[in-house]
Amino acid sequence: LDRLRRLSDPLRFSLDYEAWLAEFGTTELEKEAMQAWAVALAEPAEIAVLMPVFNPKPEWLQAAIASVQAQLYPHWQLCIADDCSTDPRIRPLLEAAMAADSRIQVVFRERNGHICASSNSALELVQAPWLALLDHDDLLPDDALIWVAQAIQAHPEARLFYSDEDKINPNGKRLDPYFKGDWNPVLIESQNFFCHLGVYSTDLVRQVGGFREGLEGAQDHDLVLRCSEMLRRDQIVHIRRVLYHWRIHSESTSSGVNAKSYSIRSAECAISEHLQRSA
């Protein structure tokens, strides 16, 4: 009877995402309990957040940084690489953030190298055993890293974690959730469902060589393909929570793949090479 009730729950098939969030989102009481859990950890897993930066709107960049600082889980690094932004407002903003919080480290690249080179520069700053990827115009919910930390503790053999995700429109409304399935090695060959929030073993990322230049636009897809080749299926864990908010705007792939058409060519290359290595 209980199973039938769950199957007949209209929220399972509801198009009203706000109603779903009200029913299944993390409550304030849960957040308090999770914070207490994090404080009591004897050996907390530190998580680095990688953020390559190039000419975002300053208010979006500030919001992205603030979303990391607002995490319920305090054991994080924020590793930022500025890829020679030409907007004169970006450097002072990053310098102020670094001065205000010792957990924030920034490297200012001397020449523009695009997102793969910039991500590798941020990777050089990482001291934590785990890293997560955050775009310079997106947001993390305040419970993102604490759910990741709990998953790391629950699955000590795992080396990759990924969560569900949604989008946020210019008015701040959350919409278009993507509720994912568990790890599917066939689906990942056609779609980067791993995406955000993706969390990687730092040692594993360095072992496979980090981000590959020349695959801009599909660099995350290429990275998870190469990492997954080194792992068993049970070492890749799906966290069944919405832990990432894509910001919808005209230059983001959240508005459609045509925003960055070169990403299709890069993805084709990444998948083709993955299939050749796996043959």
PDB file of C-alpha atoms in Angstrom:
ATOM      1  CA  LEU A   1       0.000   0.000   0.000  1.00  0.00           C
ATOM      2  CA  ASP A   2       2.827   2.397   0.817  1.00  0.00           C
ATOM      3  CA  ARG A   3       4.439   1.725  -2.564  1.00  0.00           C
ATOM      4  CA  LEU A   4       1.129   2.344  -4.338  1.00  0.00           C
ATOM      5  CA  ARG A   5       0.737   5.645  -2.495  1.00  0.00           C
ATOM      6  CA  ARG A   6       4.228   6.730  -3.595  1.00  0.00           C
ATOM      7  CA  LEU A   7       3.519   5.716  -7.177  1.00  0.00           C
ATOM      8  CA  SER A   8       0.251   7.629  -7.171  1.00  0.00           C
ATOM      9  CA  ASP A   9       1.781  10.777  -5.659  1.00  0.00           C
ATOM     10  CA  PRO A  10       0.941  13.534  -8.181  1.00  0.00           C
ATOM     11  CA  LEU A  11       4.209  15.317  -7.347  1.00  0.00           C
ATOM     12  CA  ARG A  12       6.112  12.460  -9.003  1.00  0.00           C
ATOM     13  CA  PHE A  13       4.732  13.629 -12.344  1.00  0.00           C
ATOM     14  CA  SER A  14       4.082  17.278 -11.560  1.00  0.00           C
ATOM     15  CA  LEU A  15       5.309  20.064 -13.820  1.00  0.00           C
ATOM     16  CA  ASP A  16       5.255  22.396 -10.811  1.00  0.00           C
ATOM     17  CA  TYR A  17       8.920  22.441  -9.798  1.00  0.00           C
ATOM     18  CA  GLU A  18       8.282  24.880  -6.966  1.00  0.00           C
ATOM     19  CA  ALA A  19       5.836  22.398  -5.433  1.00  0.00           C
ATOM     20  CA  TRP A  20       8.443  19.654  -5.808  1.00  0.00           C
ATOM     21  CA  LEU A  21      11.062  21.811  -4.062  1.00  0.00           C
ATOM     22  CA  ALA A  22       8.681  22.550  -1.213  1.00  0.00           C
ATOM     23  CA  GLU A  23       8.062  18.831  -0.761  1.00  0.00           C
ATOM     24  CA  PHE A  24      11.546  17.404  -1.282  1.00  0.00           C
ATOM     25  CA  GLY A  25      14.060  20.233  -0.801  1.00  0.00           C
ATOM     26  CA  THR A  26      16.432  20.274   2.176  1.00  0.00           C
ATOM     27  CA  THR A  27      14.621  21.757   5.203  1.00  0.00           C
ATOM     28  CA  GLU A  28      16.133  24.209   7.673  1.00  0.00           C
ATOM     29  CA  LEU A  29      16.091  21.533  10.375  1.00  0.00           C
ATOM     30  CA  GLU A  30      17.974  19.171   8.081  1.00  0.00           C
ATOM     31  CA  LYS A  31      20.508  21.886   7.345  1.00  0.00           C
ATOM     32  CA  GLU A  32      21.100  22.485  11.051  1.00  0.00           C
ATOM     33  CA  ALA A  33      21.655  18.778  11.628  1.00  0.00           C
ATOM     34  CA  MET A  34      24.016  18.581   8.671  1.00  0.00           C
ATOM     35  CA  GLN A  35      26.056  21.530   9.933  1.00  0.00           C
ATOM     36  CA  ALA A  36      26.387  19.865  13.333  1.00  0.00           C
ATOM     37  CA  TRP A  37      27.541  16.690  11.570  1.00  0.00           C
ATOM     38  CA  ALA A  38      30.200  18.630   9.649  1.00  0.00           C
ATOM     39  CA  VAL A  39      31.514  20.342  12.785  1.00  0.00           C
ATOM     40  CA  ALA A  40      31.843  17.000  14.569  1.00  0.00           C
ATOM     41  CA  LEU A  41      33.868  15.323  11.808  1.00  0.00           C
ATOM     42  CA  ALA A  42      37.243  14.103  13.056  1.00  0.00           C
ATOM     43  CA  GLU A  43      38.786  14.001   9.572  1.00  0.00           C
ATOM     44  CA  PRO A  44      36.660  16.081   7.201  1.00  0.00           C
ATOM     45  CA  ALA A  45      37.183  15.640   3.474  1.00  0.00           C
ATOM     46  CA  GLU A  46      38.272  18.972   2.042  1.00  0.00           C
ATOM     47  CA  ILE A  47      36.737  19.865  -1.316  1.00  0.00           C
ATOM     48  CA  ALA A  48      38.261  22.334  -3.767  1.00  0.00           C
ATOM     49  CA  VAL A  49      35.959  24.262  -6.105  1.00  0.00           C
ATOM     50  CA  LEU A  50      37.605  25.041  -9.467  1.00  0.00           C
ATOM     51  CA  MET A  51      36.494  28.212 -11.210  1.00  0.00           C
ATOM     52  CA  PRO A  52      38.082  29.400 -14.469  1.00  0.00           C
ATOM     53  CA  VAL A  53      37.214  33.066 -15.055  1.00  0.00           C
ATOM     54  CA  PHE A  54      37.124  35.221 -18.167  1.00  0.00           C
ATOM     55  CA  ASN A  55      35.134  38.449 -18.391  1.00  0.00           C
ATOM     56  CA  PRO A  56      31.913  37.419 -16.619  1.00  0.00           C
ATOM     57  CA  LYS A  57      29.470  40.066 -15.488  1.00  0.00           C
ATOM     58  CA  PRO A  58      30.966  41.221 -12.169  1.00  0.00           C
ATOM     59  CA  GLU A  59      27.679  40.749 -10.328  1.00  0.00           C
ATOM     60  CA  TRP A  60      27.441  37.144 -11.561  1.00  0.00           C
ATOM     61  CA  LEU A  61      31.027  36.409 -10.571  1.00  0.00           C
ATOM     62  CA  GLN A  62      30.430  37.915  -7.139  1.00  0.00           C
ATOM     63  CA  ALA A  63      27.305  35.794  -6.731  1.00  0.00           C
ATOM     64  CA  ALA A  64      29.171  32.628  -7.762  1.00  0.00           C
ATOM     65  CA  ILE A  65      31.907  33.311  -5.195  1.00  0.00           C
ATOM     66  CA  ALA A  66      29.317  34.150  -2.532  1.00  0.00           C
ATOM     67  CA  SER A  67      27.519  30.852  -3.194  1.00  0.00           C
ATOM     68  CA  VAL A  68      30.716  29.003  -2.248  1.00  0.00           C
ATOM     69  CA  GLN A  69      31.253  31.144   0.845  1.00  0.00           C
ATOM     70  CA  ALA A  70      27.664  30.403   1.918  1.00  0.00           C
ATOM     71  CA  GLN A  71      28.231  26.635   2.012  1.00  0.00           C
ATOM     72  CA  LEU A  72      27.013  24.832   5.121  1.00  0.00           C
ATOM     73  CA  TYR A  73      30.127  22.682   4.791  1.00  0.00           C
ATOM     74  CA  PRO A  74      33.127  24.805   5.851  1.00  0.00           C
ATOM     75  CA  HIS A  75      35.950  22.563   4.631  1.00  0.00           C
ATOM     76  CA  TRP A  76      36.482  23.939   1.133  1.00  0.00           C
ATOM     77  CA  GLN A  77      38.971  25.731  -1.083  1.00  0.00           C
ATOM     78  CA  LEU A  78      37.968  28.020  -3.935  1.00  0.00           C
ATOM     79  CA  CYS A  79      40.637  27.889  -6.662  1.00  0.00           C
ATOM     80  CA  ILE A  80      40.170  30.596  -9.292  1.00  0.00           C
ATOM     81  CA  ALA A  81      42.196  31.154 -12.457  1.00  0.00           C
ATOM     82  CA  ASP A  82      41.594  34.445 -14.250  1.00  0.00           C
ATOM     83  CA  ASP A  83      42.363  33.968 -17.953  1.00  0.00           C
ATOM     84  CA  CYS A  84      43.524  37.550 -18.625  1.00  0.00           C
ATOM     85  CA  SER A  85      40.095  39.149 -18.300  1.00  0.00           C
ATOM     86  CA  THR A  86      39.988  42.467 -20.169  1.00  0.00           C
ATOM     87  CA  ASP A  87      37.217  43.896 -17.987  1.00  0.00           C
ATOM     88  CA  PRO A  88      39.085  46.132 -15.499  1.00  0.00           C
ATOM     89  CA  ARG A  89      36.509  45.370 -12.784  1.00  0.00           C
ATOM     90  CA  ILE A  90      37.378  41.649 -12.561  1.00  0.00           C
ATOM     91  CA  ARG A  91      40.866  41.742 -11.032  1.00  0.00           C
ATOM     92  CA  PRO A  92      39.968  44.046  -8.109  1.00  0.00           C
ATOM     93  CA  LEU A  93      36.915  41.901  -7.377  1.00  0.00           C
ATOM     94  CA  LEU A  94      39.029  38.731  -7.254  1.00  0.00           C
ATOM     95  CA  GLU A  95      41.771  40.366  -5.208  1.00  0.00           C
ATOM     96  CA  ALA A  96      39.198  41.572  -2.676  1.00  0.00           C
ATOM     97  CA  ALA A  97      37.668  38.093  -2.423  1.00  0.00           C
ATOM     98  CA  MET A  98      41.091  36.535  -1.857  1.00  0.00           C
ATOM     99  CA  ALA A  99      41.976  39.114   0.807  1.00  0.00           C
ATOM    100  CA  ALA A 100      38.683  38.587   2.630  1.00  0.00           C
ATOM    101  CA  ASP A 101      38.815  34.774   2.881  1.00  0.00           C
ATOM    102  CA  SER A 102      41.974  32.680   3.203  1.00  0.00           C
ATOM    103  CA  ARG A 103      40.178  29.706   1.612  1.00  0.00           C
ATOM    104  CA  ILE A 104      40.069  31.569  -1.703  1.00  0.00           C
ATOM    105  CA  GLN A 105      43.159  31.407  -3.924  1.00  0.00           C
ATOM    106  CA  VAL A 106      43.478  33.179  -7.267  1.00  0.00           C
ATOM    107  CA  VAL A 107      46.052  32.903 -10.036  1.00  0.00           C
ATOM    108  CA  PHE A 108      46.159  35.622 -12.683  1.00  0.00           C
ATOM    109  CA  ARG A 109      47.344  34.109 -15.955  1.00  0.00           C
ATOM    110  CA  GLU A 110      49.790  36.129 -18.034  1.00  0.00           C
ATOM    111  CA  ARG A 111      48.182  35.233 -21.358  1.00  0.00           C
ATOM    112  CA  ASN A 112      44.760  34.097 -22.482  1.00  0.00           C
ATOM    113  CA  GLY A 113      44.675  30.332 -23.020  1.00  0.00           C
ATOM    114  CA  HIS A 114      40.917  29.610 -22.995  1.00  0.00           C
ATOM    115  CA  ILE A 115      39.024  27.399 -20.569  1.00  0.00           C
ATOM    116  CA  CYS A 116      41.179  24.245 -20.589  1.00  0.00           C
ATOM    117  CA  ALA A 117      44.437  26.071 -19.898  1.00  0.00           C
ATOM    118  CA  SER A 118      42.680  28.233 -17.321  1.00  0.00           C
ATOM    119  CA  SER A 119      41.166  25.196 -15.592  1.00  0.00           C
ATOM    120  CA  ASN A 120      44.595  23.565 -15.435  1.00  0.00           C
ATOM    121  CA  SER A 121      45.974  26.727 -13.820  1.00  0.00           C
ATOM    122  CA  ALA A 122      43.236  26.513 -11.189  1.00  0.00           C
ATOM    123  CA  LEU A 123      44.015  22.805 -10.746  1.00  0.00           C
ATOM    124  CA  GLU A 124      47.593  23.697  -9.795  1.00  0.00           C
ATOM    125  CA  LEU A 125      46.220  25.557  -6.764  1.00  0.00           C
ATOM    126  CA  VAL A 126      44.286  22.553  -5.442  1.00  0.00           C
ATOM    127  CA  GLN A 127      45.486  21.036  -2.174  1.00  0.00           C
ATOM    128  CA  ALA A 128      42.266  19.173  -1.350  1.00  0.00           C
ATOM    129  CA  PRO A 129      41.746  15.476  -2.203  1.00  0.00           C
ATOM    130  CA  TRP A 130      38.481  16.287  -3.989  1.00  0.00           C
ATOM    131  CA  LEU A 131      37.539  18.919  -6.536  1.00  0.00           C
ATOM    132  CA  ALA A 132      34.261  20.199  -7.944  1.00  0.00           C
ATOM    133  CA  LEU A 133      33.713  22.361 -11.023  1.00  0.00           C
ATOM    134  CA  LEU A 134      31.827  25.666 -10.948  1.00  0.00           C
ATOM    135  CA  ASP A 135      31.387  28.023 -13.907  1.00  0.00           C
ATOM    136  CA  HIS A 136      32.022  31.697 -13.206  1.00  0.00           C
ATOM    137  CA  ASP A 137      28.361  32.647 -13.777  1.00  0.00           C
ATOM    138  CA  ASP A 138      26.561  29.770 -12.023  1.00  0.00           C
ATOM    139  CA  LEU A 139      25.563  29.080  -8.421  1.00  0.00           C
ATOM    140  CA  LEU A 140      25.837  26.351  -5.807  1.00  0.00           C
ATOM    141  CA  PRO A 141      22.970  25.884  -3.326  1.00  0.00           C
ATOM    142  CA  ASP A 142      24.182  26.245   0.262  1.00  0.00           C
ATOM    143  CA  ASP A 143      23.850  22.502   0.942  1.00  0.00           C
ATOM    144  CA  ALA A 144      25.802  21.358  -2.147  1.00  0.00           C
ATOM    145  CA  LEU A 145      29.172  20.502  -0.625  1.00  0.00           C
ATOM    146  CA  ILE A 146      27.770  19.001   2.560  1.00  0.00           C
ATOM    147  CA  TRP A 147      25.758  16.459   0.532  1.00  0.00           C
ATOM    148  CA  VAL A 148      28.955  15.721  -1.397  1.00  0.00           C
ATOM    149  CA  ALA A 149      30.904  15.247   1.847  1.00  0.00           C
ATOM    150  CA  GLN A 150      28.277  12.833   3.149  1.00  0.00           C
ATOM    151  CA  ALA A 151      28.446  10.854  -0.115  1.00  0.00           C
ATOM    152  CA  ILE A 152      32.242  10.697   0.107  1.00  0.00           C
ATOM    153  CA  GLN A 153      31.986   9.272   3.611  1.00  0.00           C
ATOM    154  CA  ALA A 154      29.276   6.785   2.595  1.00  0.00           C
ATOM    155  CA  HIS A 155      31.191   5.543  -0.464  1.00  0.00           C
ATOM    156  CA  PRO A 156      34.894   5.353   0.471  1.00  0.00           C
ATOM    157  CA  GLU A 157      35.793   3.440  -2.714  1.00  0.00           C
ATOM    158  CA  ALA A 158      34.219   5.991  -5.064  1.00  0.00           C
ATOM    159  CA  ARG A 159      36.307   8.444  -7.094  1.00  0.00           C
ATOM    160  CA  LEU A 160      33.633  10.312  -9.059  1.00  0.00           C
ATOM    161  CA  PHE A 161      30.377  11.830  -7.835  1.00  0.00           C
ATOM    162  CA  TYR A 162      27.689  13.741  -9.715  1.00  0.00           C
ATOM    163  CA  SER A 163      24.381  15.306  -8.771  1.00  0.00           C
ATOM    164  CA  ASP A 164      21.133  16.451 -10.322  1.00  0.00           C
ATOM    165  CA  GLU A 165      20.939  20.056 -11.524  1.00  0.00           C
ATOM    166  CA  ASP A 166      18.527  22.801 -12.524  1.00  0.00           C
ATOM    167  CA  LYS A 167      18.541  26.289 -14.046  1.00  0.00           C
ATOM    168  CA  ILE A 168      17.941  29.766 -12.717  1.00  0.00           C
ATOM    169  CA  ASN A 169      16.429  32.519 -14.839  1.00  0.00           C
ATOM    170  CA  PRO A 170      17.206  36.270 -14.745  1.00  0.00           C
ATOM    171  CA  ASN A 171      14.478  36.738 -12.130  1.00  0.00           C
ATOM    172  CA  GLY A 172      16.090  34.200  -9.806  1.00  0.00           C
ATOM    173  CA  LYS A 173      13.429  31.537 -10.388  1.00  0.00           C
ATOM    174  CA  ARG A 174      14.579  27.920 -10.402  1.00  0.00           C
ATOM    175  CA  LEU A 175      13.275  25.814 -13.271  1.00  0.00           C
ATOM    176  CA  ASP A 176      13.956  22.967 -15.697  1.00  0.00           C
ATOM    177  CA  PRO A 177      15.377  20.371 -13.280  1.00  0.00           C
ATOM    178  CA  TYR A 178      17.413  17.482 -14.639  1.00  0.00           C
ATOM    179  CA  PHE A 179      16.877  14.426 -12.467  1.00  0.00           C
ATOM    180  CA  LYS A 180      19.501  11.929 -13.579  1.00  0.00           C
ATOM    181  CA  GLY A 181      19.864   8.190 -13.388  1.00  0.00           C
ATOM    182  CA  ASP A 182      22.714   6.229 -11.892  1.00  0.00           C
ATOM    183  CA  TRP A 183      25.954   5.832 -13.832  1.00  0.00           C
ATOM    184  CA  ASN A 184      25.286   4.724 -17.398  1.00  0.00           C
ATOM    185  CA  PRO A 185      28.448   4.023 -19.454  1.00  0.00           C
ATOM    186  CA  VAL A 186      26.456   3.944 -22.700  1.00  0.00           C
ATOM    187  CA  LEU A 187      24.581   7.218 -22.138  1.00  0.00           C
ATOM    188  CA  ILE A 188      27.791   9.080 -21.244  1.00  0.00           C
ATOM    189  CA  GLU A 189      29.065   8.267 -24.749  1.00  0.00           C
ATOM    190  CA  SER A 190      26.354  10.452 -26.245  1.00  0.00           C
ATOM    191  CA  GLN A 191      25.525  12.966 -23.519  1.00  0.00           C
ATOM    192  CA  ASN A 192      27.483  14.489 -20.652  1.00  0.00           C
ATOM    193  CA  PHE A 193      24.862  13.780 -18.015  1.00  0.00           C
ATOM    194  CA  PHE A 194      27.651  13.767 -15.375  1.00  0.00           C
ATOM    195  CA  CYS A 195      28.164  17.505 -15.878  1.00  0.00           C
ATOM    196  CA  HIS A 196      27.212  19.526 -12.751  1.00  0.00           C
ATOM    197  CA  LEU A 197      27.730  19.203  -9.964  1.00  0.00           C
ATOM    198  CA  GLY A 198      30.626  16.942 -10.927  1.00  0.00           C
ATOM    199  CA  VAL A 199      33.100  15.993  -8.186  1.00  0.00           C
ATOM    200  CA  TYR A 200      36.396  14.263  -8.922  1.00  0.00           C
ATOM    201  CA  SER A 201      39.246  12.683  -7.011  1.00  0.00           C
ATOM    202  CA  THR A 202      42.069  15.211  -7.395  1.00  0.00           C
ATOM    203  CA  ASP A 203      44.648  12.439  -7.758  1.00  0.00           C
ATOM    204  CA  LEU A 204      42.596  10.837 -10.530  1.00  0.00           C
ATOM    205  CA  VAL A 205      42.281  14.105 -12.468  1.00  0.00           C
ATOM    206  CA  ARG A 206      46.016  14.635 -12.258  1.00  0.00           C
ATOM    207  CA  GLN A 207      46.669  11.009 -13.204  1.00  0.00           C
ATOM    208  CA  VAL A 208      44.748  11.398 -16.492  1.00  0.00           C
ATOM    209  CA  GLY A 209      46.474  14.695 -17.285  1.00  0.00           C
ATOM    210  CA  GLY A 210      43.889  17.283 -16.313  1.00  0.00           C
ATOM    211  CA  PHE A 211      41.984  19.229 -18.969  1.00  0.00           C
ATOM    212  CA  ARG A 212      42.999  18.714 -22.596  1.00  0.00           C
ATOM    213  CA  GLU A 213      43.544  21.866 -24.621  1.00  0.00           C
ATOM    214  CA  GLY A 214      41.834  21.792 -28.008  1.00  0.00           C
ATOM    215  CA  LEU A 215      38.603  20.334 -26.612  1.00  0.00           C
ATOM    216  CA  GLU A 216      37.158  23.617 -25.348  1.00  0.00           C
ATOM    217  CA  GLY A 217      33.392  23.415 -24.989  1.00  0.00           C
ATOM    218  CA  ALA A 218      33.459  19.708 -24.146  1.00  0.00           C
ATOM    219  CA  GLN A 219      36.395  19.710 -21.740  1.00  0.00           C
ATOM    220  CA  ASP A 220      34.303  18.402 -18.834  1.00  0.00           C
ATOM    221  CA  HIS A 221      32.835  15.603 -20.969  1.00  0.00           C
ATOM    222  CA  ASP A 222      36.305  14.598 -22.134  1.00  0.00           C
ATOM    223  CA  LEU A 223      37.607  14.649 -18.563  1.00  0.00           C
ATOM    224  CA  VAL A 224      34.895  12.398 -17.155  1.00  0.00           C
ATOM    225  CA  LEU A 225      35.264   9.970 -20.072  1.00  0.00           C
ATOM    226  CA  ARG A 226      38.996   9.619 -19.415  1.00  0.00           C
ATOM    227  CA  CYS A 227      38.468   9.322 -15.657  1.00  0.00           C
ATOM    228  CA  SER A 228      35.707   6.731 -16.005  1.00  0.00           C
ATOM    229  CA  GLU A 229      37.996   4.511 -18.079  1.00  0.00           C
ATOM    230  CA  MET A 230      40.150   4.078 -14.963  1.00  0.00           C
ATOM    231  CA  LEU A 231      37.305   3.048 -12.641  1.00  0.00           C
ATOM    232  CA  ARG A 232      34.822   0.332 -11.864  1.00  0.00           C
ATOM    233  CA  ARG A 233      31.167   1.164 -12.282  1.00  0.00           C
ATOM    234  CA  ASP A 234      30.589   1.186  -8.507  1.00  0.00           C
ATOM    235  CA  GLN A 235      33.250   3.879  -8.077  1.00  0.00           C
ATOM    236  CA  ILE A 236      31.021   6.448  -9.824  1.00  0.00           C
ATOM    237  CA  VAL A 237      28.187   7.595  -7.560  1.00  0.00           C
ATOM    238  CA  HIS A 238      25.049   9.582  -8.344  1.00  0.00           C
ATOM    239  CA  ILE A 239      23.971  11.947  -5.555  1.00  0.00           C
ATOM    240  CA  ARG A 240      20.193  12.214  -5.879  1.00  0.00           C
ATOM    241  CA  ARG A 241      19.992  15.896  -5.026  1.00  0.00           C
ATOM    242  CA  VAL A 242      19.836  19.122  -7.054  1.00  0.00           C
ATOM    243  CA  LEU A 243      23.219  20.618  -6.171  1.00  0.00           C
ATOM    244  CA  TYR A 244      23.882  23.016  -9.041  1.00  0.00           C
ATOM    245  CA  HIS A 245      22.085  26.003 -10.608  1.00  0.00           C
ATOM    246  CA  TRP A 246      22.922  26.911 -14.229  1.00  0.00           C
ATOM    247  CA  ARG A 247      22.341  30.587 -14.942  1.00  0.00           C
ATOM    248  CA  ILE A 248      20.307  31.097 -18.116  1.00  0.00           C
ATOM    249  CA  HIS A 249      21.679  33.768 -20.441  1.00  0.00           C
ATOM    250  CA  SER A 250      22.446  34.113 -24.136  1.00  0.00           C
ATOM    251  CA  GLU A 251      26.129  33.100 -23.893  1.00  0.00           C
ATOM    252  CA  SER A 252      25.604  30.020 -21.730  1.00  0.00           C
ATOM    253  CA  THR A 253      25.018  26.479 -22.982  1.00  0.00           C
ATOM    254  CA  SER A 254      22.082  26.394 -20.546  1.00  0.00           C
ATOM    255  CA  SER A 255      20.211  28.419 -23.196  1.00  0.00           C
ATOM    256  CA  GLY A 256      21.008  25.785 -25.866  1.00  0.00           C
ATOM    257  CA  VAL A 257      24.000  24.222 -27.604  1.00  0.00           C
ATOM    258  CA  ASN A 258      23.929  26.886 -30.325  1.00  0.00           C
ATOM    259  CA  ALA A 259      25.336  29.334 -27.780  1.00  0.00           C
ATOM    260  CA  LYS A 260      28.653  27.502 -28.166  1.00  0.00           C
ATOM    261  CA  SER A 261      28.419  25.549 -31.428  1.00  0.00           C
ATOM    262  CA  TYR A 262      32.101  24.589 -31.278  1.00  0.00           C
ATOM    263  CA  SER A 263      31.281  22.430 -28.252  1.00  0.00           C
ATOM    264  CA  ILE A 264      29.589  19.906 -30.567  1.00  0.00           C
ATOM    265  CA  ARG A 265      32.796  19.383 -32.553  1.00  0.00           C
ATOM    266  CA  SER A 266      34.807  19.036 -29.349  1.00  0.00           C
ATOM    267  CA  ALA A 267      32.316  16.513 -27.949  1.00  0.00           C
ATOM    268  CA  GLU A 268      32.477  14.447 -31.144  1.00  0.00           C
ATOM    269  CA  CYS A 269      36.258  14.336 -30.825  1.00  0.00           C
ATOM    270  CA  ALA A 270      36.175  13.404 -27.126  1.00  0.00           C
ATOM    271  CA  ILE A 271      33.652  10.600 -27.669  1.00  0.00           C
ATOM    272  CA  SER A 272      35.422   9.237 -30.754  1.00  0.00           C
ATOM    273  CA  GLU A 273      38.739   9.028 -28.928  1.00  0.00           C
ATOM    274  CA  HIS A 274      37.072   7.447 -25.901  1.00  0.00           C
ATOM    275  CA  LEU A 275      35.570   4.732 -28.108  1.00  0.00           C
ATOM    276  CA  GLN A 276      38.950   4.078 -29.712  1.00  0.00           C
ATOM    277  CA  ARG A 277      40.614   3.727 -26.298  1.00  0.00           C
ATOM    278  CA  SER A 278      37.835   1.433 -25.087  1.00  0.00           C
ATOM    279  CA  ALA A 279      37.855  -0.839 -28.143  1.00  0.00           C
TER     280      ALA A 279
END
